[in-house]
Coordinates of C-alpha atoms in Angstrom, one line a residue:
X1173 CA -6.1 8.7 -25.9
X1174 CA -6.4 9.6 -22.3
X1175 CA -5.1 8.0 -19.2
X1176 CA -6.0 8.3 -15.7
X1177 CA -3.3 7.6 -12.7
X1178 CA -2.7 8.2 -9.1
X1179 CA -0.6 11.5 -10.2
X1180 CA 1.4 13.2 -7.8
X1181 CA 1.4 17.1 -8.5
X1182 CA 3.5 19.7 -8.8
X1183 CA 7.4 20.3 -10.8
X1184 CA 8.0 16.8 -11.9
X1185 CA 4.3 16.7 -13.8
X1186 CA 5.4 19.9 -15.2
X1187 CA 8.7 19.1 -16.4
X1188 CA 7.6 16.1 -17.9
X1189 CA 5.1 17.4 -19.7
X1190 CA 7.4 20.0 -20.9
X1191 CA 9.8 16.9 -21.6
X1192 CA 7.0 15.4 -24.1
X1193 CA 5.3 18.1 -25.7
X1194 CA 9.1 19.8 -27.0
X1195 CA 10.5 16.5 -28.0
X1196 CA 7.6 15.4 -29.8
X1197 CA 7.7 17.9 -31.7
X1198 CA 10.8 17.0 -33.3
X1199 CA 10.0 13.1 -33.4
X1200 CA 12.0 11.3 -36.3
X1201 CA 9.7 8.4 -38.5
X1202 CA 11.5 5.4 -38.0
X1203 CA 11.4 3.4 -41.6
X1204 CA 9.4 0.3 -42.4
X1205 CA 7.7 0.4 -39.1
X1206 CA 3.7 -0.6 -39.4
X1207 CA 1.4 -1.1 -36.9
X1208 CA -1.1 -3.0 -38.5
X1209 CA -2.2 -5.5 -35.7
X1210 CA -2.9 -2.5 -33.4
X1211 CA -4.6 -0.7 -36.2
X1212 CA -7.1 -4.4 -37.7
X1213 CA -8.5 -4.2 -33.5
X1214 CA -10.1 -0.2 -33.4
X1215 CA -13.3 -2.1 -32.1
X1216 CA -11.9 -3.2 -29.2
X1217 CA -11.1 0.2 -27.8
X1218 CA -11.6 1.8 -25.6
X1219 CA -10.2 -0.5 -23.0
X1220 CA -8.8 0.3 -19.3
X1221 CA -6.1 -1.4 -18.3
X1222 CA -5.3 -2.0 -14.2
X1223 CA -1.4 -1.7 -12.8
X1224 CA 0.8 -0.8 -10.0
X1225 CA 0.7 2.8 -10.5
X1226 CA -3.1 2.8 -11.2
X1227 CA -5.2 2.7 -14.1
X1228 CA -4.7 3.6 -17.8
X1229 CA -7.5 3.9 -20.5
X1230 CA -6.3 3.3 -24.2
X1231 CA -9.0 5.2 -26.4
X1232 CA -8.2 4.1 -29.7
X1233 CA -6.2 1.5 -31.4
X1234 CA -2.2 2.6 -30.8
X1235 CA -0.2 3.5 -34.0
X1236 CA 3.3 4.2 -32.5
X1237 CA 4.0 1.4 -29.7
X1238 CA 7.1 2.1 -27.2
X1239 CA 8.3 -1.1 -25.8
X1240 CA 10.0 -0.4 -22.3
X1241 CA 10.1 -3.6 -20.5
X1242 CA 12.3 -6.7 -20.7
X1243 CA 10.2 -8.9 -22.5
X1244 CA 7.6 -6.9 -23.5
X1245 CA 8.7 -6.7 -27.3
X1246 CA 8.4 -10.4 -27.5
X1247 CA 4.3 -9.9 -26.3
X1248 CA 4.3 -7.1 -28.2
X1249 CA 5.8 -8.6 -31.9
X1250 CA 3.7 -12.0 -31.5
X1251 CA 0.4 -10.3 -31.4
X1252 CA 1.6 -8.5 -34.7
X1253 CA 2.5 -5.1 -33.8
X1254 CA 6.0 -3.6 -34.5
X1255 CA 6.9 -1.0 -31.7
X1256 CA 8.4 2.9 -33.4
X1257 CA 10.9 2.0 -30.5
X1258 CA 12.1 -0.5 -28.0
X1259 CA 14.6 -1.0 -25.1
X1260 CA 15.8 -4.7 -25.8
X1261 CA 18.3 -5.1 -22.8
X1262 CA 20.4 -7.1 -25.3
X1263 CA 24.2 -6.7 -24.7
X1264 CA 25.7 -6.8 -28.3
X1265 CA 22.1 -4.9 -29.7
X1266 CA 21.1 -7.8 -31.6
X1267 CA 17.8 -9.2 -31.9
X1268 CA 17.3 -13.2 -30.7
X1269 CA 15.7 -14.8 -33.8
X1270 CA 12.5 -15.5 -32.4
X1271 CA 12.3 -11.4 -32.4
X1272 CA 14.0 -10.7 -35.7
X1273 CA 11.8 -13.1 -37.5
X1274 CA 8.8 -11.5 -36.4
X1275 CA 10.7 -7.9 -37.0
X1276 CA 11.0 -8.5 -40.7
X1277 CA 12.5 -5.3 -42.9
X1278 CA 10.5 -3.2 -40.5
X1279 CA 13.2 -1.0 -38.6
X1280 CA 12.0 -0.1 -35.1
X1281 CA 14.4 2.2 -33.1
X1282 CA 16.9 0.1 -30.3
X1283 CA 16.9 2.4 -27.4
X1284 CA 19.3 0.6 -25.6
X1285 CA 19.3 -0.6 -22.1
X1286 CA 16.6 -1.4 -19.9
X1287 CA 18.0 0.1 -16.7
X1288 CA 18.5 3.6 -18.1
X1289 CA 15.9 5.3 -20.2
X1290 CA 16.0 8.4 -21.9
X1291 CA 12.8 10.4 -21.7
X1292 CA 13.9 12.8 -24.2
X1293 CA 14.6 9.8 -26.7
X1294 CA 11.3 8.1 -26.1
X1295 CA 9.4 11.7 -26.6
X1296 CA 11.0 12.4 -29.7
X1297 CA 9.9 8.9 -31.3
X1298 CA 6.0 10.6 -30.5
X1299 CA 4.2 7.4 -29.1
X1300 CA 0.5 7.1 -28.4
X1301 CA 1.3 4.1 -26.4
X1302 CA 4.1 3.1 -23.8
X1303 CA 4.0 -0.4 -22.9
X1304 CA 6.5 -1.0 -19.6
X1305 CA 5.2 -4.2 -17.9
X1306 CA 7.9 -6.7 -17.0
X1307 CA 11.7 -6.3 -16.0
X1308 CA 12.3 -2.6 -15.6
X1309 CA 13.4 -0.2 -13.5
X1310 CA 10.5 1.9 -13.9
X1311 CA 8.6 3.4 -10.4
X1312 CA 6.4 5.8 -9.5
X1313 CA 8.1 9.1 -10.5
X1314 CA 9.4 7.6 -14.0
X1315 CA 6.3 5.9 -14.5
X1316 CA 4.7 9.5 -14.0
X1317 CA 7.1 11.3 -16.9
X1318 CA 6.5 8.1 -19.2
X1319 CA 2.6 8.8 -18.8
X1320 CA 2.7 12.2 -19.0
X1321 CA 4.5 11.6 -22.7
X1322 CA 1.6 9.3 -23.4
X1323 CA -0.6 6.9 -22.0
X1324 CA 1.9 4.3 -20.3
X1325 CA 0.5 0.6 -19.2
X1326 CA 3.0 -0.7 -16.0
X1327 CA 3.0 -4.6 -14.6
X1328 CA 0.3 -5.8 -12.5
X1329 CA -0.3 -5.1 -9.2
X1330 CA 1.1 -6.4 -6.7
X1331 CA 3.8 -7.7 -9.2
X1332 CA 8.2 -6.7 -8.6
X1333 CA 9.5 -4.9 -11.9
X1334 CA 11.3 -8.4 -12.6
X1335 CA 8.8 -11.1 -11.6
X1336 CA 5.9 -10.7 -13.3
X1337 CA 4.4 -13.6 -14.3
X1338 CA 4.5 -15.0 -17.8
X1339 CA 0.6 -15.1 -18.1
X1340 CA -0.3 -12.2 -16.3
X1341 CA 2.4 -10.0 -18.7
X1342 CA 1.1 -11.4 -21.4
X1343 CA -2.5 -10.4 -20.8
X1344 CA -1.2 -7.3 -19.9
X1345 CA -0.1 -6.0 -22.8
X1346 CA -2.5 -7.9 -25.1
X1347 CA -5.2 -5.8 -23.0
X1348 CA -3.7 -2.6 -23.9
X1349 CA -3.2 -3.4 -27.9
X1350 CA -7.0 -4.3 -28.1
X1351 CA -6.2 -8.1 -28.6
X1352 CA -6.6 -9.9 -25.5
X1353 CA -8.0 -13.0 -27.5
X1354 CA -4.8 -13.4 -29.2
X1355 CA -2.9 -13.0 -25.9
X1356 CA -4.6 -15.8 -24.7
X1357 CA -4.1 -17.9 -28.3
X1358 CA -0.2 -17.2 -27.4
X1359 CA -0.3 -19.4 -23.7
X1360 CA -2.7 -21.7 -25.0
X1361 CA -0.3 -22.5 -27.7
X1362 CA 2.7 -22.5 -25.7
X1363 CA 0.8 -24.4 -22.8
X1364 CA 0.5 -27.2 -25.4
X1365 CA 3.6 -27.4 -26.6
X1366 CA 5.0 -27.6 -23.3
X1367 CA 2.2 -30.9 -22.7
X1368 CA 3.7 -32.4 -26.0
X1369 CA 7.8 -32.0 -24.8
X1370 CA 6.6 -33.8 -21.6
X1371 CA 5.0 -36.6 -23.4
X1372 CA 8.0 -36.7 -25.7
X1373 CA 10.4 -36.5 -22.9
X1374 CA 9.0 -38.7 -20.1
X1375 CA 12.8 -39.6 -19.0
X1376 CA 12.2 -36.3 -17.0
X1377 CA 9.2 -36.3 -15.5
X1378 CA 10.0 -35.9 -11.7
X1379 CA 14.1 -36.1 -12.3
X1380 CA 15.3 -33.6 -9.9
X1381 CA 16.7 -30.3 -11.5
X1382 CA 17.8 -26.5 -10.4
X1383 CA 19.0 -23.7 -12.5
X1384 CA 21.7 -21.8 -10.9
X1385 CA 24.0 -18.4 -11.4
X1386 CA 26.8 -17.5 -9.8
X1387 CA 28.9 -14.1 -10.5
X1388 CA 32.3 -14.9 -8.7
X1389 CA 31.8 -18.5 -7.2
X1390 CA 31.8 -16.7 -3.6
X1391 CA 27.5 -17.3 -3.8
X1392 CA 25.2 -19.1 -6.0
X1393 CA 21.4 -18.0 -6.7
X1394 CA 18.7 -20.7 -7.4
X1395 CA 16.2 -19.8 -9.3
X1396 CA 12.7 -20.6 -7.8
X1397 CA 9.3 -20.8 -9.5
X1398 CA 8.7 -17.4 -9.2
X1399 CA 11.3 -16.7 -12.0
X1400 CA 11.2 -18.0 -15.6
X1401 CA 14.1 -19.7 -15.1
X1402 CA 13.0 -22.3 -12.2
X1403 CA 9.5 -22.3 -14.1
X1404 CA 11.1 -23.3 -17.2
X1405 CA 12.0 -26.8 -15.7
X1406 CA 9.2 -26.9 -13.7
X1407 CA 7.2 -27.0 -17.1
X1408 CA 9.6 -29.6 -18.9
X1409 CA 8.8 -32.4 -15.3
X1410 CA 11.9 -31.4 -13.6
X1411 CA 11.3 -31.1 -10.0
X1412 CA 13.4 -28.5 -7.9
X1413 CA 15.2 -28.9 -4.6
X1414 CA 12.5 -28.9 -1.8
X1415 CA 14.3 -26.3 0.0
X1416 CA 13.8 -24.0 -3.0
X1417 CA 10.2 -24.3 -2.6
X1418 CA 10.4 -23.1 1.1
X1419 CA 7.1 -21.2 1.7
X1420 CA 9.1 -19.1 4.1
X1421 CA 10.9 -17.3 0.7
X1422 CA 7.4 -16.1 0.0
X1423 CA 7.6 -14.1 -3.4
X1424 CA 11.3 -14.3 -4.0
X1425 CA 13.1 -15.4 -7.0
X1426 CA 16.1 -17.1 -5.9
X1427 CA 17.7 -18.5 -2.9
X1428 CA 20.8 -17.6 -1.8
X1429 CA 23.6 -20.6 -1.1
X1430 CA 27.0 -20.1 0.1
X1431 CA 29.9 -22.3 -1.9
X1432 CA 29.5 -25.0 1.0
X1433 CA 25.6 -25.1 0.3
X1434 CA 25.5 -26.4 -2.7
X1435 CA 25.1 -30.0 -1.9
X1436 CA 21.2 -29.3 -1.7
X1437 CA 21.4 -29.1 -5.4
X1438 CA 22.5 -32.5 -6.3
X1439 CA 20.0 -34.5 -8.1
X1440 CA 20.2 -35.0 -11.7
X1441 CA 20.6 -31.9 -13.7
X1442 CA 22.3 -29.0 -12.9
X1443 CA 21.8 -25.8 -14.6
X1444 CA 24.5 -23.1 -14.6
X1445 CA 23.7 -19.9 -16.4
X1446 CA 27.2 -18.9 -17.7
X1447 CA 28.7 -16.1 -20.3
X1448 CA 31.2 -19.1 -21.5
X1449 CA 29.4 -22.0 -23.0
X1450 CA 32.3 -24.4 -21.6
X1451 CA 32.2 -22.7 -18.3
X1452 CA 33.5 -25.7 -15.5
X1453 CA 31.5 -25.1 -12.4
X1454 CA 34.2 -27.2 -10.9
X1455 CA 36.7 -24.4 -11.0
X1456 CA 34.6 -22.2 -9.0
X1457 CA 33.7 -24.5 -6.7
X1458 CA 35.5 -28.6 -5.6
X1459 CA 32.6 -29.0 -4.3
X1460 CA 31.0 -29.7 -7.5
X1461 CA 33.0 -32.8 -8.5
X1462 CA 31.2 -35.0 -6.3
X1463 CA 28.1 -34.4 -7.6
X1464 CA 26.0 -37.4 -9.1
X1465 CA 24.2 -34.1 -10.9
X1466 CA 25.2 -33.4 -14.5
X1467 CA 26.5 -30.3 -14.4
X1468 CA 25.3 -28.2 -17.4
X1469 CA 26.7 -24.6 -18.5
X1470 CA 23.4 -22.9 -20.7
X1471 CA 24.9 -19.7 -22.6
X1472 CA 24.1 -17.5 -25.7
X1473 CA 20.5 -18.0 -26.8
X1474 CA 20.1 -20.5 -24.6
X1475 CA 20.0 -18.8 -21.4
X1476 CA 18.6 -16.0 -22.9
X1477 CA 14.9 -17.2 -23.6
X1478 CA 14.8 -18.8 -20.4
X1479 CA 15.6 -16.0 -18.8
X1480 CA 13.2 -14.2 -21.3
X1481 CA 10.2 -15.9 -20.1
X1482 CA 7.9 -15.4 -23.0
X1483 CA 5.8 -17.4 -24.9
X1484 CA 8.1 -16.9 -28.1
X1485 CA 11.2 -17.4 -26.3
X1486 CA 10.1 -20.5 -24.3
X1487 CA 8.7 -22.0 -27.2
X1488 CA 12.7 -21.6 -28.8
X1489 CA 14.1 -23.1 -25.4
X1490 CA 11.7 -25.8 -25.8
X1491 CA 13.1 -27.0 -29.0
X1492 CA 16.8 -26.0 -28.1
X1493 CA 17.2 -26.6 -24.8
X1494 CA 15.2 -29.7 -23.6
X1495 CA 17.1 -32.5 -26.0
X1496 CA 20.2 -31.1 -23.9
X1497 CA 18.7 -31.2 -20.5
X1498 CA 17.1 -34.6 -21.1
X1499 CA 20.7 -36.2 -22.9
X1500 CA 22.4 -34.8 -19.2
X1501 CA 19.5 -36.4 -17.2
X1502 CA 20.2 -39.8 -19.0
X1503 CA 24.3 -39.2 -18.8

């Protein structure tokens, strides 16, 4: 394989070269790991894949997948190739099921967190492809020792490292494994399943809904259409607060409220991502109690495939999520 980039030059090319070449040497086989989706789609190769940091042109079909990005595992799994490695960003380590299913026996390597990766670990694991699209910390000068380890294929450009789009990610990294039919087979599914929980649900079609976070109750984030979460109930008929969809917030992905804010979102549904399942948004904030909105705590799995944003962790909140959101709209 052989990539091309807008390389800068000099010690940190070297060093990360020298990073690679040692560590790779050395590389451990992790068990029950087969890349057979990458392997069935050799015809499709070469292929040149466009992103922030440049370009990057994947000669052959990939054997020993990285996974860097949040998200990315999900894309990669569902068009059936098992990463040697990936960072999950998980804090207990665990798999959501909609992963582990698709995992099987197969053992890929956890390397951990998102926000801190270890170039020495990822060499050692000797990829021929690093796929870091969505949700990571990765810039230029990391995305310059991840290439030089092997070819590396970043998020779009033009895209943040934690907004990029669900279907421009997935088409993404379906363009780098050779399969970007079945990338588009994964949002065409998931497009209609989303058409058939709006049919099945028409109790919230235009009901007015937000999903919210809040760390301390001193400020809340909304979550606006340019993250999953706001798109999520976009995509079930819930319509957010019109001052979410201020065109002045251009590209962000949440506005800011102070605790006496809130009253914007009162409608019918509020969502409150929360660590306790019985979290009272009440305690946080009085504010809250006079809100004709049912106020609704989303934890655990929950939260986590909305926040997600793929197609295999949508298509979970879809069947989990929804029946709660549309019993609180009719509460």
């Amino acid at each position: 394989m052989r990539t091309t980039t807008r390389r800068t030059v000099g010690a940190l090319l070297a060093t990360a070269l020298a990073v690679g070449l040692s560590a790779c040497s050395s590389g451990d086989e992790p068990d029950g790991v087969e890349n057979a989706g990458a392997a069935d789609n050799g015809s499709a190769f070469p292929v040149t894949v466009e992103h922030e940091f440049g370009q990057t042109t994947i000669t052959s079909a990939p054997e020993r997948v990285v996974s860097i990005g949040w998200g990315d595992l999900d894309r990669i799994l569902a068009l059936d190739v098992i990463p040697v490695g990936y960072y999950s960003g998980f804090a207990d380590g665990e798999l959501p099921p909609w992963s582990a299913e698709l995992v099987g026996d197969a053992e890929p390597i956890d390397l951990g967190d998102t926000t801190e990766l270890d170039f020495e670990e990822i060499a050692a694991l000797d990829p021929d492809l690093i796929i870091a699209v969505n949700g990571t910390g990765v810039d230029e000068e990391s995305f310059q020792i991840l290439d030089a380890i092997a070819p590396t294929v970043a998020r779009p450009a033009g895209t943040g490292g934690w907004s990029v789009p669900l279907a421009e990610g997935t088409r993404q990294v379906s363009t780098a494994l050779g399969t970007p039919e079945a990338g588009e087979t994964l949002l065409d599914d998931l497009q209609r399943k989303q058409e058939s929980v709006r049919e099945a649900n028409p109790e919230l079609q235009g009901k007015r809904g937000a999903a919210v976070i809040t760390y301390d109750g001193s400020s809340y984030y909304v979550f606006r259409p340019q993250d999953g979460r706001g798109a999520f109930l976009e995509s079930i008929g819930l319509v957010l607060p019109e001052q979410v969809n201020a065109p002045e917030l251009g590209t962000k992905l949440s506005l800011e409220l102070s605790p006496e804010q809130v009253d914007i979102l009162d409608g019918d549904v509020v969502l409150f991502m929360a660590d306790d399942p019985d979290y009272d948004p009440v305690a946080d904030n009085p504010l809250f109690e006079r809100f004709d909105a049912t106020l609704l705590p989303v934890a655990g799995l929950d939260r986590e495939a909305i926040s997600l944003g793929t197609p295999a962790s949508l298509s979970y909140a879809l069947d989990s999520l929804v029946p709660r959101i549309a019993e609180a709209v009719q509460n």
